[in-house]
PDB file of C-alpha atoms in Angstrom:
ATOM      1  CA  MET A   1     -15.930  -9.440 -70.368  1.00  0.00           C
ATOM      2  CA  HIS A   2     -19.496  -8.227 -70.561  1.00  0.00           C
ATOM      3  CA  ASN A   3     -20.637 -11.412 -72.303  1.00  0.00           C
ATOM      4  CA  HIS A   4     -18.803 -13.543 -69.712  1.00  0.00           C
ATOM      5  CA  SER A   5     -20.549 -11.717 -66.847  1.00  0.00           C
ATOM      6  CA  HIS A   6     -23.889 -12.002 -68.598  1.00  0.00           C
ATOM      7  CA  ALA A   7     -23.418 -15.776 -68.988  1.00  0.00           C
ATOM      8  CA  HIS A   8     -22.670 -16.151 -65.283  1.00  0.00           C
ATOM      9  CA  SER A   9     -25.721 -14.036 -64.420  1.00  0.00           C
ATOM     10  CA  HIS A  10     -27.940 -16.177 -66.670  1.00  0.00           C
ATOM     11  CA  PHE A  11     -26.535 -19.362 -65.099  1.00  0.00           C
ATOM     12  CA  GLY A  12     -27.243 -17.920 -61.631  1.00  0.00           C
ATOM     13  CA  ASP A  13     -30.861 -17.099 -62.543  1.00  0.00           C
ATOM     14  CA  LEU A  14     -31.460 -20.610 -63.892  1.00  0.00           C
ATOM     15  CA  ALA A  15     -29.833 -22.179 -60.827  1.00  0.00           C
ATOM     16  CA  ASN A  16     -31.979 -20.077 -58.489  1.00  0.00           C
ATOM     17  CA  GLN A  17     -35.161 -21.109 -60.326  1.00  0.00           C
ATOM     18  CA  THR A  18     -34.129 -24.761 -60.170  1.00  0.00           C
ATOM     19  CA  THR A  19     -33.275 -24.636 -56.455  1.00  0.00           C
ATOM     20  CA  ARG A  20     -36.698 -23.131 -55.727  1.00  0.00           C
ATOM     21  CA  ARG A  21     -38.402 -26.004 -57.568  1.00  0.00           C
ATOM     22  CA  LEU A  22     -36.179 -28.464 -55.723  1.00  0.00           C
ATOM     23  CA  SER A  23     -37.155 -26.898 -52.382  1.00  0.00           C
ATOM     24  CA  ILE A  24     -40.861 -27.347 -53.137  1.00  0.00           C
ATOM     25  CA  SER A  25     -40.289 -30.956 -54.229  1.00  0.00           C
ATOM     26  CA  LEU A  26     -38.249 -31.612 -51.098  1.00  0.00           C
ATOM     27  CA  GLY A  27     -40.962 -30.271 -48.778  1.00  0.00           C
ATOM     28  CA  LEU A  28     -43.780 -32.219 -50.441  1.00  0.00           C
ATOM     29  CA  THR A  29     -41.781 -35.455 -50.492  1.00  0.00           C
ATOM     30  CA  ALA A  30     -40.681 -35.206 -46.846  1.00  0.00           C
ATOM     31  CA  LEU A  31     -44.240 -34.582 -45.680  1.00  0.00           C
ATOM     32  CA  PHE A  32     -45.617 -37.517 -47.607  1.00  0.00           C
ATOM     33  CA  VAL A  33     -42.949 -39.947 -46.358  1.00  0.00           C
ATOM     34  CA  ILE A  34     -44.477 -39.674 -42.879  1.00  0.00           C
ATOM     35  CA  VAL A  35     -48.000 -40.287 -44.203  1.00  0.00           C
ATOM     36  CA  GLU A  36     -46.926 -43.250 -46.312  1.00  0.00           C
ATOM     37  CA  VAL A  37     -45.003 -44.984 -43.506  1.00  0.00           C
ATOM     38  CA  ILE A  38     -48.050 -44.800 -41.244  1.00  0.00           C
ATOM     39  CA  ALA A  39     -50.314 -46.079 -44.015  1.00  0.00           C
ATOM     40  CA  GLY A  40     -47.908 -48.891 -44.918  1.00  0.00           C
ATOM     41  CA  ILE A  41     -47.774 -50.110 -41.328  1.00  0.00           C
ATOM     42  CA  PHE A  42     -51.563 -50.068 -40.872  1.00  0.00           C
ATOM     43  CA  SER A  43     -52.225 -51.738 -44.236  1.00  0.00           C
ATOM     44  CA  ASN A  44     -49.345 -54.218 -43.813  1.00  0.00           C
ATOM     45  CA  SER A  45     -48.266 -53.407 -47.402  1.00  0.00           C
ATOM     46  CA  LEU A  46     -44.677 -53.957 -48.469  1.00  0.00           C
ATOM     47  CA  ALA A  47     -45.359 -51.988 -51.652  1.00  0.00           C
ATOM     48  CA  LEU A  48     -46.274 -48.885 -49.628  1.00  0.00           C
ATOM     49  CA  LEU A  49     -43.388 -49.332 -47.180  1.00  0.00           C
ATOM     50  CA  THR A  50     -41.056 -49.892 -50.127  1.00  0.00           C
ATOM     51  CA  ASP A  51     -42.275 -46.688 -51.712  1.00  0.00           C
ATOM     52  CA  ALA A  52     -41.917 -44.834 -48.394  1.00  0.00           C
ATOM     53  CA  ALA A  53     -38.299 -46.005 -48.123  1.00  0.00           C
ATOM     54  CA  HIS A  54     -37.643 -44.889 -51.684  1.00  0.00           C
ATOM     55  CA  ASN A  55     -39.356 -41.574 -50.937  1.00  0.00           C
ATOM     56  CA  PHE A  56     -37.082 -41.099 -47.938  1.00  0.00           C
ATOM     57  CA  THR A  57     -34.031 -41.523 -50.160  1.00  0.00           C
ATOM     58  CA  ASP A  58     -35.649 -38.980 -52.470  1.00  0.00           C
ATOM     59  CA  VAL A  59     -35.613 -36.507 -49.587  1.00  0.00           C
ATOM     60  CA  ILE A  60     -31.876 -37.114 -49.222  1.00  0.00           C
ATOM     61  CA  ALA A  61     -31.327 -37.042 -53.002  1.00  0.00           C
ATOM     62  CA  LEU A  62     -33.254 -33.792 -53.430  1.00  0.00           C
ATOM     63  CA  GLY A  63     -31.408 -32.224 -50.499  1.00  0.00           C
ATOM     64  CA  LEU A  64     -28.034 -33.203 -51.960  1.00  0.00           C
ATOM     65  CA  SER A  65     -29.033 -31.980 -55.426  1.00  0.00           C
ATOM     66  CA  TRP A  66     -30.182 -28.678 -53.940  1.00  0.00           C
ATOM     67  CA  TYR A  67     -26.860 -28.313 -52.124  1.00  0.00           C
ATOM     68  CA  ALA A  68     -24.883 -29.197 -55.259  1.00  0.00           C
ATOM     69  CA  LEU A  69     -26.692 -26.558 -57.300  1.00  0.00           C
ATOM     70  CA  ARG A  70     -26.082 -23.919 -54.659  1.00  0.00           C
ATOM     71  CA  ILE A  71     -22.392 -24.667 -54.263  1.00  0.00           C
ATOM     72  CA  ALA A  72     -21.827 -24.949 -58.040  1.00  0.00           C
ATOM     73  CA  MET A  73     -22.573 -21.218 -58.301  1.00  0.00           C
ATOM     74  CA  LYS A  74     -19.554 -20.391 -56.159  1.00  0.00           C
ATOM     75  CA  PRO A  75     -16.745 -18.860 -58.249  1.00  0.00           C
ATOM     76  CA  ALA A  76     -13.443 -20.587 -58.949  1.00  0.00           C
ATOM     77  CA  HIS A  77     -10.498 -19.597 -56.751  1.00  0.00           C
ATOM     78  CA  ALA A  78      -6.858 -20.527 -56.106  1.00  0.00           C
ATOM     79  CA  GLY A  79      -7.826 -23.706 -54.274  1.00  0.00           C
ATOM     80  CA  LYS A  80     -10.550 -24.774 -56.744  1.00  0.00           C
ATOM     81  CA  THR A  81      -9.440 -23.541 -60.162  1.00  0.00           C
ATOM     82  CA  PHE A  82     -12.277 -25.431 -61.899  1.00  0.00           C
ATOM     83  CA  GLY A  83     -14.841 -24.189 -59.387  1.00  0.00           C
ATOM     84  CA  TYR A  84     -17.327 -26.601 -57.804  1.00  0.00           C
ATOM     85  CA  HIS A  85     -18.927 -28.152 -60.899  1.00  0.00           C
ATOM     86  CA  ARG A  86     -17.866 -31.674 -59.904  1.00  0.00           C
ATOM     87  CA  VAL A  87     -20.025 -31.515 -56.749  1.00  0.00           C
ATOM     88  CA  GLY A  88     -23.050 -32.333 -58.911  1.00  0.00           C
ATOM     89  CA  ILE A  89     -21.272 -35.418 -60.289  1.00  0.00           C
ATOM     90  CA  LEU A  90     -20.444 -36.610 -56.762  1.00  0.00           C
ATOM     91  CA  VAL A  91     -24.091 -36.147 -55.757  1.00  0.00           C
ATOM     92  CA  ALA A  92     -25.210 -38.138 -58.804  1.00  0.00           C
ATOM     93  CA  LEU A  93     -22.787 -40.896 -57.755  1.00  0.00           C
ATOM     94  CA  ILE A  94     -24.237 -40.959 -54.221  1.00  0.00           C
ATOM     95  CA  ASN A  95     -27.826 -40.913 -55.484  1.00  0.00           C
ATOM     96  CA  SER A  96     -27.298 -43.752 -57.956  1.00  0.00           C
ATOM     97  CA  THR A  97     -25.472 -45.852 -55.356  1.00  0.00           C
ATOM     98  CA  THR A  98     -28.287 -45.460 -52.811  1.00  0.00           C
ATOM     99  CA  LEU A  99     -30.781 -46.499 -55.483  1.00  0.00           C
ATOM    100  CA  ILE A 100     -28.872 -49.740 -56.034  1.00  0.00           C
ATOM    101  CA  VAL A 101     -28.751 -50.445 -52.278  1.00  0.00           C
ATOM    102  CA  ILE A 102     -32.507 -49.811 -52.030  1.00  0.00           C
ATOM    103  CA  ALA A 103     -33.213 -52.175 -54.923  1.00  0.00           C
ATOM    104  CA  ILE A 104     -31.221 -54.960 -53.242  1.00  0.00           C
ATOM    105  CA  GLY A 105     -33.135 -54.380 -49.994  1.00  0.00           C
ATOM    106  CA  ILE A 106     -36.439 -54.533 -51.876  1.00  0.00           C
ATOM    107  CA  PHE A 107     -35.513 -57.873 -53.476  1.00  0.00           C
ATOM    108  CA  TYR A 108     -34.597 -59.373 -50.105  1.00  0.00           C
ATOM    109  CA  GLU A 109     -37.780 -58.249 -48.346  1.00  0.00           C
ATOM    110  CA  ALA A 110     -39.957 -59.277 -51.293  1.00  0.00           C
ATOM    111  CA  TRP A 111     -38.448 -62.777 -51.217  1.00  0.00           C
ATOM    112  CA  GLN A 112     -39.337 -63.091 -47.523  1.00  0.00           C
ATOM    113  CA  ARG A 113     -42.918 -62.107 -48.301  1.00  0.00           C
ATOM    114  CA  PHE A 114     -43.124 -64.487 -51.242  1.00  0.00           C
ATOM    115  CA  LEU A 115     -42.322 -67.295 -48.826  1.00  0.00           C
ATOM    116  CA  SER A 116     -45.036 -66.165 -46.407  1.00  0.00           C
ATOM    117  CA  PRO A 117     -47.381 -63.531 -47.922  1.00  0.00           C
ATOM    118  CA  PRO A 118     -49.100 -61.457 -45.180  1.00  0.00           C
ATOM    119  CA  GLU A 119     -52.630 -60.136 -45.587  1.00  0.00           C
ATOM    120  CA  VAL A 120     -52.725 -56.696 -47.216  1.00  0.00           C
ATOM    121  CA  ASP A 121     -55.365 -54.011 -46.622  1.00  0.00           C
ATOM    122  CA  ALA A 122     -56.101 -53.268 -50.285  1.00  0.00           C
ATOM    123  CA  THR A 123     -58.326 -50.248 -49.532  1.00  0.00           C
ATOM    124  CA  ILE A 124     -55.565 -48.338 -47.739  1.00  0.00           C
ATOM    125  CA  LEU A 125     -53.051 -49.453 -50.361  1.00  0.00           C
ATOM    126  CA  ILE A 126     -55.202 -48.074 -53.199  1.00  0.00           C
ATOM    127  CA  SER A 127     -56.148 -44.778 -51.534  1.00  0.00           C
ATOM    128  CA  VAL A 128     -52.703 -43.871 -50.214  1.00  0.00           C
ATOM    129  CA  GLY A 129     -51.038 -45.157 -53.367  1.00  0.00           C
ATOM    130  CA  THR A 130     -53.225 -42.881 -55.515  1.00  0.00           C
ATOM    131  CA  VAL A 131     -52.347 -39.813 -53.462  1.00  0.00           C
ATOM    132  CA  ALA A 132     -48.675 -40.801 -53.529  1.00  0.00           C
ATOM    133  CA  PHE A 133     -48.770 -41.190 -57.307  1.00  0.00           C
ATOM    134  CA  ILE A 134     -50.129 -37.659 -57.745  1.00  0.00           C
ATOM    135  CA  ILE A 135     -47.605 -36.098 -55.342  1.00  0.00           C
ATOM    136  CA  ASN A 136     -44.668 -37.994 -56.833  1.00  0.00           C
ATOM    137  CA  LEU A 137     -45.675 -37.031 -60.361  1.00  0.00           C
ATOM    138  CA  VAL A 138     -45.978 -33.350 -59.423  1.00  0.00           C
ATOM    139  CA  THR A 139     -42.590 -33.289 -57.670  1.00  0.00           C
ATOM    140  CA  ALA A 140     -40.939 -35.132 -60.580  1.00  0.00           C
ATOM    141  CA  LEU A 141     -42.322 -32.659 -63.113  1.00  0.00           C
ATOM    142  CA  LEU A 142     -41.094 -29.761 -60.961  1.00  0.00           C
ATOM    143  CA  ILE A 143     -37.466 -30.739 -61.500  1.00  0.00           C
ATOM    144  CA  LYS A 144     -37.732 -32.320 -64.945  1.00  0.00           C
ATOM    145  CA  LYS A 145     -36.800 -29.059 -66.654  1.00  0.00           C
ATOM    146  CA  GLY A 146     -33.049 -29.038 -67.168  1.00  0.00           C
ATOM    147  CA  SER A 147     -32.544 -32.664 -66.122  1.00  0.00           C
ATOM    148  CA  GLU A 148     -31.862 -33.699 -69.730  1.00  0.00           C
ATOM    149  CA  HIS A 149     -28.501 -31.910 -69.622  1.00  0.00           C
ATOM    150  CA  ASP A 150     -27.566 -32.132 -65.921  1.00  0.00           C
ATOM    151  CA  LEU A 151     -26.510 -35.446 -64.374  1.00  0.00           C
ATOM    152  CA  ASN A 152     -27.165 -34.178 -60.861  1.00  0.00           C
ATOM    153  CA  LEU A 153     -30.738 -33.147 -61.657  1.00  0.00           C
ATOM    154  CA  ARG A 154     -31.324 -36.285 -63.707  1.00  0.00           C
ATOM    155  CA  SER A 155     -30.315 -38.515 -60.785  1.00  0.00           C
ATOM    156  CA  ALA A 156     -32.849 -36.720 -58.576  1.00  0.00           C
ATOM    157  CA  PHE A 157     -35.479 -36.872 -61.332  1.00  0.00           C
ATOM    158  CA  LEU A 158     -34.960 -40.635 -61.716  1.00  0.00           C
ATOM    159  CA  HIS A 159     -35.354 -41.028 -57.962  1.00  0.00           C
ATOM    160  CA  LEU A 160     -38.744 -39.346 -58.231  1.00  0.00           C
ATOM    161  CA  MET A 161     -39.771 -41.200 -61.385  1.00  0.00           C
ATOM    162  CA  GLY A 162     -38.951 -44.406 -59.568  1.00  0.00           C
ATOM    163  CA  ASP A 163     -41.528 -43.345 -57.001  1.00  0.00           C
ATOM    164  CA  VAL A 164     -44.065 -42.562 -59.700  1.00  0.00           C
ATOM    165  CA  MET A 165     -43.697 -46.096 -61.032  1.00  0.00           C
ATOM    166  CA  SER A 166     -43.680 -47.532 -57.502  1.00  0.00           C
ATOM    167  CA  THR A 167     -46.933 -45.898 -56.481  1.00  0.00           C
ATOM    168  CA  LEU A 168     -48.599 -46.735 -59.784  1.00  0.00           C
ATOM    169  CA  GLY A 169     -47.592 -50.362 -59.247  1.00  0.00           C
ATOM    170  CA  ALA A 170     -48.869 -50.252 -55.670  1.00  0.00           C
ATOM    171  CA  VAL A 171     -52.271 -48.993 -56.828  1.00  0.00           C
ATOM    172  CA  ILE A 172     -52.523 -51.682 -59.506  1.00  0.00           C
ATOM    173  CA  ALA A 173     -51.525 -54.327 -56.952  1.00  0.00           C
ATOM    174  CA  GLY A 174     -54.130 -52.985 -54.527  1.00  0.00           C
ATOM    175  CA  VAL A 175     -56.913 -53.192 -57.097  1.00  0.00           C
ATOM    176  CA  LEU A 176     -55.974 -56.755 -58.046  1.00  0.00           C
ATOM    177  CA  ILE A 177     -55.680 -57.836 -54.403  1.00  0.00           C
ATOM    178  CA  LEU A 178     -59.066 -56.278 -53.647  1.00  0.00           C
ATOM    179  CA  PHE A 179     -60.763 -58.514 -56.220  1.00  0.00           C
ATOM    180  CA  THR A 180     -58.566 -61.633 -56.118  1.00  0.00           C
ATOM    181  CA  LYS A 181     -57.205 -61.691 -52.536  1.00  0.00           C
ATOM    182  CA  TRP A 182     -53.831 -62.666 -54.042  1.00  0.00           C
ATOM    183  CA  ASN A 183     -51.590 -61.063 -51.412  1.00  0.00           C
ATOM    184  CA  TRP A 184     -48.453 -62.284 -53.223  1.00  0.00           C
ATOM    185  CA  LEU A 185     -49.085 -59.581 -55.820  1.00  0.00           C
ATOM    186  CA  ASP A 186     -47.790 -57.012 -53.318  1.00  0.00           C
ATOM    187  CA  PRO A 187     -44.205 -58.386 -53.185  1.00  0.00           C
ATOM    188  CA  LEU A 188     -44.365 -59.112 -56.921  1.00  0.00           C
ATOM    189  CA  VAL A 189     -44.995 -55.419 -57.626  1.00  0.00           C
ATOM    190  CA  SER A 190     -42.124 -54.568 -55.269  1.00  0.00           C
ATOM    191  CA  VAL A 191     -39.777 -56.776 -57.308  1.00  0.00           C
ATOM    192  CA  LEU A 192     -40.821 -55.042 -60.546  1.00  0.00           C
ATOM    193  CA  ILE A 193     -40.260 -51.680 -58.866  1.00  0.00           C
ATOM    194  CA  GLY A 194     -36.817 -52.850 -57.739  1.00  0.00           C
ATOM    195  CA  VAL A 195     -35.885 -53.875 -61.276  1.00  0.00           C
ATOM    196  CA  PHE A 196     -36.904 -50.460 -62.606  1.00  0.00           C
ATOM    197  CA  ILE A 197     -34.911 -48.690 -59.868  1.00  0.00           C
ATOM    198  CA  LEU A 198     -31.846 -50.850 -60.539  1.00  0.00           C
ATOM    199  CA  TRP A 199     -31.992 -50.199 -64.287  1.00  0.00           C
ATOM    200  CA  SER A 200     -32.317 -46.427 -63.782  1.00  0.00           C
ATOM    201  CA  ALA A 201     -29.528 -46.312 -61.197  1.00  0.00           C
ATOM    202  CA  TRP A 202     -27.072 -48.217 -63.378  1.00  0.00           C
ATOM    203  CA  GLY A 203     -27.374 -45.692 -66.201  1.00  0.00           C
ATOM    204  CA  ILE A 204     -26.547 -42.785 -63.861  1.00  0.00           C
ATOM    205  CA  LEU A 205     -23.772 -44.692 -62.063  1.00  0.00           C
ATOM    206  CA  ARG A 206     -22.097 -45.619 -65.349  1.00  0.00           C
ATOM    207  CA  GLN A 207     -22.121 -41.990 -66.521  1.00  0.00           C
ATOM    208  CA  THR A 208     -20.742 -40.599 -63.243  1.00  0.00           C
ATOM    209  CA  ILE A 209     -17.876 -43.127 -63.217  1.00  0.00           C
ATOM    210  CA  HIS A 210     -17.177 -42.286 -66.867  1.00  0.00           C
ATOM    211  CA  ILE A 211     -16.818 -38.589 -65.983  1.00  0.00           C
ATOM    212  CA  LEU A 212     -14.833 -39.148 -62.773  1.00  0.00           C
ATOM    213  CA  LEU A 213     -12.340 -41.304 -64.708  1.00  0.00           C
ATOM    214  CA  GLU A 214     -11.726 -38.298 -67.013  1.00  0.00           C
ATOM    215  CA  SER A 215     -12.967 -40.324 -69.990  1.00  0.00           C
ATOM    216  CA  ALA A 216     -13.716 -38.628 -73.285  1.00  0.00           C
ATOM    217  CA  PRO A 217     -17.405 -37.630 -73.651  1.00  0.00           C
ATOM    218  CA  GLU A 218     -19.321 -40.564 -75.088  1.00  0.00           C
ATOM    219  CA  ASN A 219     -20.897 -38.606 -77.922  1.00  0.00           C
ATOM    220  CA  VAL A 220     -17.595 -37.119 -79.114  1.00  0.00           C
ATOM    221  CA  ASN A 221     -16.041 -39.110 -81.951  1.00  0.00           C
ATOM    222  CA  ILE A 222     -12.358 -38.553 -81.193  1.00  0.00           C
ATOM    223  CA  PRO A 223     -10.900 -40.040 -84.438  1.00  0.00           C
ATOM    224  CA  HIS A 224     -13.327 -37.947 -86.506  1.00  0.00           C
ATOM    225  CA  MET A 225     -12.527 -34.812 -84.495  1.00  0.00           C
ATOM    226  CA  VAL A 226      -8.753 -35.318 -84.908  1.00  0.00           C
ATOM    227  CA  ALA A 227      -9.157 -35.899 -88.640  1.00  0.00           C
ATOM    228  CA  GLU A 228     -11.230 -32.723 -88.911  1.00  0.00           C
ATOM    229  CA  LEU A 229      -8.648 -30.681 -86.979  1.00  0.00           C
ATOM    230  CA  ARG A 230      -5.789 -31.972 -89.129  1.00  0.00           C
ATOM    231  CA  THR A 231      -7.508 -30.770 -92.303  1.00  0.00           C
ATOM    232  CA  MET A 232      -7.878 -27.194 -91.019  1.00  0.00           C
ATOM    233  CA  GLN A 233      -5.902 -24.489 -92.746  1.00  0.00           C
ATOM    234  CA  GLY A 234      -2.526 -23.914 -91.096  1.00  0.00           C
ATOM    235  CA  VAL A 235      -2.639 -27.082 -88.968  1.00  0.00           C
ATOM    236  CA  ARG A 236       0.118 -29.601 -89.715  1.00  0.00           C
ATOM    237  CA  ASP A 237      -0.648 -32.109 -86.973  1.00  0.00           C
ATOM    238  CA  ILE A 238      -2.279 -32.672 -83.563  1.00  0.00           C
ATOM    239  CA  HIS A 239      -0.724 -34.560 -80.667  1.00  0.00           C
ATOM    240  CA  ASP A 240      -0.736 -34.822 -76.836  1.00  0.00           C
ATOM    241  CA  LEU A 241      -4.535 -34.686 -77.011  1.00  0.00           C
ATOM    242  CA  HIS A 242      -6.756 -34.856 -73.926  1.00  0.00           C
ATOM    243  CA  VAL A 243     -10.552 -34.554 -73.933  1.00  0.00           C
ATOM    244  CA  TRP A 244     -12.576 -34.888 -70.741  1.00  0.00           C
ATOM    245  CA  SER A 245     -15.584 -33.543 -68.820  1.00  0.00           C
ATOM    246  CA  ILE A 246     -15.759 -31.554 -65.587  1.00  0.00           C
ATOM    247  CA  SER A 247     -19.523 -32.059 -65.502  1.00  0.00           C
ATOM    248  CA  GLU A 248     -21.941 -33.464 -68.051  1.00  0.00           C
ATOM    249  CA  ASN A 249     -22.037 -30.221 -70.047  1.00  0.00           C
ATOM    250  CA  LEU A 250     -18.659 -28.663 -69.221  1.00  0.00           C
ATOM    251  CA  ARG A 251     -16.132 -30.232 -71.586  1.00  0.00           C
ATOM    252  CA  MET A 252     -12.419 -29.568 -71.695  1.00  0.00           C
ATOM    253  CA  LEU A 253      -9.712 -30.161 -74.288  1.00  0.00           C
ATOM    254  CA  SER A 254      -5.968 -29.684 -74.323  1.00  0.00           C
ATOM    255  CA  ALA A 255      -3.695 -30.396 -77.280  1.00  0.00           C
ATOM    256  CA  HIS A 256      -0.452 -29.513 -78.978  1.00  0.00           C
ATOM    257  CA  VAL A 257      -1.027 -28.061 -82.449  1.00  0.00           C
ATOM    258  CA  VAL A 258       1.804 -28.299 -84.953  1.00  0.00           C
ATOM    259  CA  ILE A 259       1.947 -25.317 -87.341  1.00  0.00           C
ATOM    260  CA  ASP A 260       4.466 -23.659 -89.653  1.00  0.00           C
ATOM    261  CA  ASN A 261       6.992 -21.174 -88.287  1.00  0.00           C
ATOM    262  CA  ILE A 262       4.635 -18.189 -88.597  1.00  0.00           C
ATOM    263  CA  SER A 263       3.948 -14.965 -86.719  1.00  0.00           C
ATOM    264  CA  ILE A 264       2.105 -14.861 -83.416  1.00  0.00           C
ATOM    265  CA  GLY A 265      -0.826 -13.068 -85.045  1.00  0.00           C
ATOM    266  CA  GLU A 266      -1.256 -15.835 -87.626  1.00  0.00           C
ATOM    267  CA  GLY A 267      -1.042 -18.439 -84.865  1.00  0.00           C
ATOM    268  CA  VAL A 268      -3.779 -16.690 -82.893  1.00  0.00           C
ATOM    269  CA  SER A 269      -6.022 -16.844 -85.965  1.00  0.00           C
ATOM    270  CA  ILE A 270      -5.494 -20.623 -86.186  1.00  0.00           C
ATOM    271  CA  GLN A 271      -6.316 -20.986 -82.488  1.00  0.00           C
ATOM    272  CA  HIS A 272      -9.486 -18.991 -82.960  1.00  0.00           C
ATOM    273  CA  ASN A 273     -10.619 -21.168 -85.874  1.00  0.00           C
ATOM    274  CA  ILE A 274      -9.944 -24.352 -83.887  1.00  0.00           C
ATOM    275  CA  ASN A 275     -11.909 -23.036 -80.897  1.00  0.00           C
ATOM    276  CA  GLU A 276     -14.836 -22.154 -83.150  1.00  0.00           C
ATOM    277  CA  LEU A 277     -14.882 -25.652 -84.660  1.00  0.00           C
ATOM    278  CA  LEU A 278     -14.668 -27.371 -81.254  1.00  0.00           C
ATOM    279  CA  ALA A 279     -17.469 -25.254 -79.802  1.00  0.00           C
ATOM    280  CA  HIS A 280     -19.777 -25.594 -82.805  1.00  0.00           C
ATOM    281  CA  ASN A 281     -19.246 -29.256 -83.713  1.00  0.00           C
ATOM    282  CA  TYR A 282     -18.393 -30.856 -80.355  1.00  0.00           C
ATOM    283  CA  ASN A 283     -19.741 -28.487 -77.671  1.00  0.00           C
ATOM    284  CA  ILE A 284     -16.237 -28.058 -76.248  1.00  0.00           C
ATOM    285  CA  GLN A 285     -16.181 -24.508 -74.915  1.00  0.00           C
ATOM    286  CA  HIS A 286     -12.873 -24.653 -73.022  1.00  0.00           C
ATOM    287  CA  ALA A 287      -9.792 -25.620 -75.038  1.00  0.00           C
ATOM    288  CA  THR A 288      -6.120 -25.114 -74.159  1.00  0.00           C
ATOM    289  CA  LEU A 289      -4.039 -25.177 -77.342  1.00  0.00           C
ATOM    290  CA  GLN A 290      -0.240 -25.132 -77.387  1.00  0.00           C
ATOM    291  CA  LEU A 291       1.161 -24.059 -80.747  1.00  0.00           C
ATOM    292  CA  GLU A 292       4.533 -25.435 -81.790  1.00  0.00           C
ATOM    293  CA  CYS A 293       6.655 -25.921 -84.876  1.00  0.00           C
ATOM    294  CA  GLU A 294       7.026 -29.271 -86.584  1.00  0.00           C
ATOM    295  CA  GLY A 295       9.682 -31.511 -84.977  1.00  0.00           C
ATOM    296  CA  CYS A 296       9.658 -29.648 -81.641  1.00  0.00           C
ATOM    297  CA  HIS A 297       8.212 -32.472 -79.530  1.00  0.00           C
ATOM    298  CA  SER A 298       6.845 -36.026 -79.599  1.00  0.00           C
ATOM    299  CA  SER A 299       4.295 -36.774 -82.278  1.00  0.00           C
ATOM    300  CA  GLU A 300       2.205 -39.244 -80.225  1.00  0.00           C
ATOM    301  CA  LEU A 301      -1.494 -38.416 -80.497  1.00  0.00           C
ATOM    302  CA  PHE A 302      -2.254 -39.355 -76.891  1.00  0.00           C
ATOM    303  CA  CYS A 303       0.289 -38.265 -74.307  1.00  0.00           C
ATOM    304  CA  GLN A 304       1.559 -41.125 -72.103  1.00  0.00           C
ATOM    305  CA  ILE A 305       1.668 -39.576 -68.622  1.00  0.00           C
ATOM    306  CA  GLN A 306       4.132 -41.354 -66.306  1.00  0.00           C
TER     307      GLN A 306
END
């Protein structure tokens, strides 16, 4: 019980640190959206307006991620027996979907400007783009920690990294326009930004759908895991197996384990050994194991739920 409480306390401390970094990122991004919209209008730059629109979605994405982290700390109860861990997955789904919508909007507007390229004020584009690049990079780095193992944070981080690439592209476009007067470079950069955003969003969207469909974690080799379990001492067979994820890092498993007709104490020892193997080899910390004697039930590996 002490270790369980300590784990929850550690999780709470990490979540509080992350929400503070998210709050700083949110404030900086919201403030700069206003500056960038004004600059984009005065410079007549689609690249800057594109980046401002993406920055605005970052404000929403960061706000949702902040909310998801806060609510995920709420304890499980009778109505939510798994707690609120899936909120982060829903936020990642929303964030990735908005990124795809933004990319489509960018492609449409860029096509209109390819047909009739307006004159771009390269000086404003370069100066504002440089400041935007610095701010976006700082805010992205603020929430990078922990994003490798949290889909919610990673969706927000990719939003911000999309802005880093956007502003870098805007600055490069501004420099080239300043020397060449090729105003069509502005929508060209916007298209490249859109492609990057679309590619990033698809990766997050695919993972969120995978989790929401209760699919087995992608890096868990189910046949190998079953073979390993079946070779454990005392285990005769495994069937009615289910492996899924509540969030990216919270994995669940349920299975029927066929054993000999032995004492409860011996059965508990087998359960313990299975739990140790699942946690160590497959990062599955929550397993529900039903012990039964051979011939008690169906021997199908995967239960066919009707």
